[in-house]
Protein backbone atom coordinates (compact mmCIF):
# COMPACT_ATOMS: atom_id res chain seq x y z
CA UNK A 1 0.00 0.00 0.00
CA UNK A 2 1.34 3.39 -0.98
CA UNK A 3 1.71 5.98 1.73
CA UNK A 4 -0.26 9.15 1.16
CA UNK A 5 1.75 12.27 1.75
CA UNK A 6 0.85 15.78 2.83
CA UNK A 7 3.05 18.69 3.78
CA UNK A 8 3.15 21.19 6.62
CA UNK A 9 5.16 24.38 6.29
CA UNK A 10 5.90 26.50 9.33
CA UNK A 11 8.58 28.56 11.04
CA UNK A 12 10.00 27.48 14.38
CA UNK A 13 12.63 29.22 16.50
CA UNK A 14 15.89 27.25 16.61
CA UNK A 15 16.36 25.24 19.79
CA UNK A 16 12.99 26.38 21.11
CA UNK A 17 10.44 23.96 19.66
CA UNK A 18 7.85 22.98 22.27
CA UNK A 19 4.26 21.68 22.31
CA UNK A 20 2.76 25.13 22.83
CA UNK A 21 1.33 27.11 19.89
CA UNK A 22 2.05 27.23 17.02
CA UNK A 23 3.84 23.84 16.90
CA UNK A 24 1.54 21.77 19.11
CA UNK A 25 -1.81 22.61 17.50
CA UNK A 26 -0.47 22.32 13.95
CA UNK A 27 1.05 18.88 14.53
CA UNK A 28 -1.69 17.71 16.90
CA UNK A 29 -4.49 18.17 14.38
CA UNK A 30 -2.62 15.79 12.07
CA UNK A 31 -2.18 13.23 14.86
CA UNK A 32 1.61 13.48 14.91
CA UNK A 33 3.80 12.88 17.94
CA UNK A 34 4.54 16.46 18.96
CA UNK A 35 7.34 15.67 21.40
CA UNK A 36 9.20 13.56 18.83
CA UNK A 37 9.21 16.52 16.45
CA UNK A 38 10.22 19.01 19.16
CA UNK A 39 13.08 16.86 20.44
CA UNK A 40 14.41 16.08 16.95
CA UNK A 41 14.09 19.71 15.78
CA UNK A 42 15.86 21.05 18.88
CA UNK A 43 18.61 18.45 18.44
CA UNK A 44 19.11 19.33 14.76
CA UNK A 45 19.20 23.07 15.47
CA UNK A 46 21.39 22.89 18.58
CA UNK A 47 24.40 24.11 16.58
CA UNK A 48 22.61 27.40 15.78
CA UNK A 49 22.07 30.39 18.05
CA UNK A 50 18.87 30.00 20.02
CA UNK A 51 15.82 31.84 18.70
CA UNK A 52 16.63 32.07 14.98
CA UNK A 53 13.46 31.67 12.86
CA UNK A 54 13.89 28.44 10.89
CA UNK A 55 11.51 27.42 8.08
CA UNK A 56 10.56 23.75 8.32
CA UNK A 57 8.80 21.53 5.78
CA UNK A 58 7.27 18.44 7.37
CA UNK A 59 6.35 15.53 5.12
CA UNK A 60 3.41 13.73 6.79
CA UNK A 61 2.51 10.15 5.89
CA UNK A 62 -0.91 8.53 6.35
CA UNK A 63 0.45 6.22 9.08
CA UNK A 64 1.15 9.37 11.17
CA UNK A 65 4.90 9.21 10.70
CA UNK A 66 6.82 12.17 9.38
CA UNK A 67 10.12 13.43 8.07
CA UNK A 68 11.18 17.04 7.97
CA UNK A 69 13.74 19.27 6.35
CA UNK A 70 15.15 22.45 7.80
CA UNK A 71 15.85 25.43 5.58
CA UNK A 72 17.99 28.54 6.04
CA UNK A 73 16.50 31.49 7.94
CA UNK A 74 14.48 34.03 5.93
CA UNK A 75 16.23 36.79 3.99
CA UNK A 76 14.86 39.41 6.38
CA UNK A 77 16.70 37.68 9.24
CA UNK A 78 20.03 37.85 7.39
CA UNK A 79 19.48 41.51 6.47
CA UNK A 80 18.54 42.50 10.04
CA UNK A 81 21.45 40.57 11.50
CA UNK A 82 23.99 42.03 9.06
CA UNK A 83 22.76 45.58 9.63
CA UNK A 84 22.22 45.15 13.40
CA UNK A 85 18.64 46.40 13.23
CA UNK A 86 15.67 44.93 15.09
CA UNK A 87 13.09 45.40 12.34
CA UNK A 88 12.52 46.92 8.95
CA UNK A 89 10.74 50.17 8.21
CA UNK A 90 6.95 50.22 8.08
CA UNK A 91 7.22 52.49 5.05
CA UNK A 92 9.48 51.32 2.21
CA UNK A 93 10.20 54.97 1.31
CA UNK A 94 11.63 55.60 4.79
CA UNK A 95 15.28 54.51 4.44
CA UNK A 96 16.59 53.15 7.75
CA UNK A 97 19.83 51.47 6.64
CA UNK A 98 22.20 50.88 3.73
CA UNK A 99 23.77 47.63 2.54
CA UNK A 100 26.48 46.87 0.01
CA UNK A 101 25.60 44.79 -3.04
CA UNK A 102 28.51 42.44 -2.15
CA UNK A 103 26.79 41.62 1.14
CA UNK A 104 23.56 40.89 -0.73
CA UNK A 105 25.45 38.53 -3.05
CA UNK A 106 26.81 36.69 0.03
CA UNK A 107 23.28 36.31 1.41
CA UNK A 108 22.12 35.08 -2.01
CA UNK A 109 24.77 32.36 -1.99
CA UNK A 110 23.36 31.10 1.32
CA UNK A 111 19.71 31.33 0.22
CA UNK A 112 20.10 29.81 -3.27
CA UNK A 113 19.90 26.34 -1.72
CA UNK A 114 16.36 27.12 -0.52
CA UNK A 115 15.07 28.49 -3.81
CA UNK A 116 13.98 26.84 -7.01
CA UNK A 117 16.48 28.98 -8.92
CA UNK A 118 20.01 28.02 -9.90
CA UNK A 119 20.81 31.58 -10.95
CA UNK A 120 22.45 33.77 -8.30
CA UNK A 121 21.40 36.95 -10.16
CA UNK A 122 17.70 36.15 -9.80
CA UNK A 123 18.14 35.41 -6.09
CA UNK A 124 20.05 38.70 -5.69
CA UNK A 125 17.16 40.57 -7.36
CA UNK A 126 14.71 38.92 -4.97
CA UNK A 127 16.82 39.91 -1.96
CA UNK A 128 17.09 43.48 -3.27
CA UNK A 129 13.28 43.59 -3.43
CA UNK A 130 13.02 42.37 0.16
CA UNK A 131 15.62 44.91 1.29
CA UNK A 132 13.83 47.79 -0.44
CA UNK A 133 10.50 46.81 1.12
CA UNK A 134 12.22 46.89 4.53
CA UNK A 135 13.53 50.42 3.93
CA UNK A 136 17.11 49.34 3.20
CA UNK A 137 19.04 51.15 0.48
CA UNK A 138 21.54 49.25 -1.71
CA UNK A 139 24.85 50.76 -2.80
CA UNK A 140 27.93 49.55 -4.71
Coordinates of C-alpha atoms in Angstrom, one line a residue:
X1 CA 0.0 0.0 0.0
X2 CA 1.3 3.4 -1.0
X3 CA 1.7 6.0 1.7
X4 CA -0.3 9.2 1.2
X5 CA 1.8 12.3 1.7
X6 CA 0.9 15.8 2.8
X7 CA 3.1 18.7 3.8
X8 CA 3.1 21.2 6.6
X9 CA 5.2 24.4 6.3
X10 CA 5.9 26.5 9.3
X11 CA 8.6 28.6 11.0
X12 CA 10.0 27.5 14.4
X13 CA 12.6 29.2 16.5
X14 CA 15.9 27.2 16.6
X15 CA 16.4 25.2 19.8
X16 CA 13.0 26.4 21.1
X17 CA 10.4 24.0 19.7
X18 CA 7.8 23.0 22.3
X19 CA 4.3 21.7 22.3
X20 CA 2.8 25.1 22.8
X21 CA 1.3 27.1 19.9
X22 CA 2.1 27.2 17.0
X23 CA 3.8 23.8 16.9
X24 CA 1.5 21.8 19.1
X25 CA -1.8 22.6 17.5
X26 CA -0.5 22.3 14.0
X27 CA 1.0 18.9 14.5
X28 CA -1.7 17.7 16.9
X29 CA -4.5 18.2 14.4
X30 CA -2.6 15.8 12.1
X31 CA -2.2 13.2 14.9
X32 CA 1.6 13.5 14.9
X33 CA 3.8 12.9 17.9
X34 CA 4.5 16.5 19.0
X35 CA 7.3 15.7 21.4
X36 CA 9.2 13.6 18.8
X37 CA 9.2 16.5 16.5
X38 CA 10.2 19.0 19.2
X39 CA 13.1 16.9 20.4
X40 CA 14.4 16.1 17.0
X41 CA 14.1 19.7 15.8
X42 CA 15.9 21.0 18.9
X43 CA 18.6 18.5 18.4
X44 CA 19.1 19.3 14.8
X45 CA 19.2 23.1 15.5
X46 CA 21.4 22.9 18.6
X47 CA 24.4 24.1 16.6
X48 CA 22.6 27.4 15.8
X49 CA 22.1 30.4 18.0
X50 CA 18.9 30.0 20.0
X51 CA 15.8 31.8 18.7
X52 CA 16.6 32.1 15.0
X53 CA 13.5 31.7 12.9
X54 CA 13.9 28.4 10.9
X55 CA 11.5 27.4 8.1
X56 CA 10.6 23.8 8.3
X57 CA 8.8 21.5 5.8
X58 CA 7.3 18.4 7.4
X59 CA 6.3 15.5 5.1
X60 CA 3.4 13.7 6.8
X61 CA 2.5 10.1 5.9
X62 CA -0.9 8.5 6.3
X63 CA 0.4 6.2 9.1
X64 CA 1.2 9.4 11.2
X65 CA 4.9 9.2 10.7
X66 CA 6.8 12.2 9.4
X67 CA 10.1 13.4 8.1
X68 CA 11.2 17.0 8.0
X69 CA 13.7 19.3 6.4
X70 CA 15.1 22.4 7.8
X71 CA 15.8 25.4 5.6
X72 CA 18.0 28.5 6.0
X73 CA 16.5 31.5 7.9
X74 CA 14.5 34.0 5.9
X75 CA 16.2 36.8 4.0
X76 CA 14.9 39.4 6.4
X77 CA 16.7 37.7 9.2
X78 CA 20.0 37.9 7.4
X79 CA 19.5 41.5 6.5
X80 CA 18.5 42.5 10.0
X81 CA 21.5 40.6 11.5
X82 CA 24.0 42.0 9.1
X83 CA 22.8 45.6 9.6
X84 CA 22.2 45.2 13.4
X85 CA 18.6 46.4 13.2
X86 CA 15.7 44.9 15.1
X87 CA 13.1 45.4 12.3
X88 CA 12.5 46.9 9.0
X89 CA 10.7 50.2 8.2
X90 CA 7.0 50.2 8.1
X91 CA 7.2 52.5 5.1
X92 CA 9.5 51.3 2.2
X93 CA 10.2 55.0 1.3
X94 CA 11.6 55.6 4.8
X95 CA 15.3 54.5 4.4
X96 CA 16.6 53.1 7.8
X97 CA 19.8 51.5 6.6
X98 CA 22.2 50.9 3.7
X99 CA 23.8 47.6 2.5
X100 CA 26.5 46.9 0.0
X101 CA 25.6 44.8 -3.0
X102 CA 28.5 42.4 -2.2
X103 CA 26.8 41.6 1.1
X104 CA 23.6 40.9 -0.7
X105 CA 25.5 38.5 -3.0
X106 CA 26.8 36.7 0.0
X107 CA 23.3 36.3 1.4
X108 CA 22.1 35.1 -2.0
X109 CA 24.8 32.4 -2.0
X110 CA 23.4 31.1 1.3
X111 CA 19.7 31.3 0.2
X112 CA 20.1 29.8 -3.3
X113 CA 19.9 26.3 -1.7
X114 CA 16.4 27.1 -0.5
X115 CA 15.1 28.5 -3.8
X116 CA 14.0 26.8 -7.0
X117 CA 16.5 29.0 -8.9
X118 CA 20.0 28.0 -9.9
X119 CA 20.8 31.6 -11.0
X120 CA 22.4 33.8 -8.3
X121 CA 21.4 36.9 -10.2
X122 CA 17.7 36.1 -9.8
X123 CA 18.1 35.4 -6.1
X124 CA 20.0 38.7 -5.7
X125 CA 17.2 40.6 -7.4
X126 CA 14.7 38.9 -5.0
X127 CA 16.8 39.9 -2.0
X128 CA 17.1 43.5 -3.3
X129 CA 13.3 43.6 -3.4
X130 CA 13.0 42.4 0.2
X131 CA 15.6 44.9 1.3
X132 CA 13.8 47.8 -0.4
X133 CA 10.5 46.8 1.1
X134 CA 12.2 46.9 4.5
X135 CA 13.5 50.4 3.9
X136 CA 17.1 49.3 3.2
X137 CA 19.0 51.2 0.5
X138 CA 21.5 49.2 -1.7
X139 CA 24.8 50.8 -2.8
X140 CA 27.9 49.5 -4.7

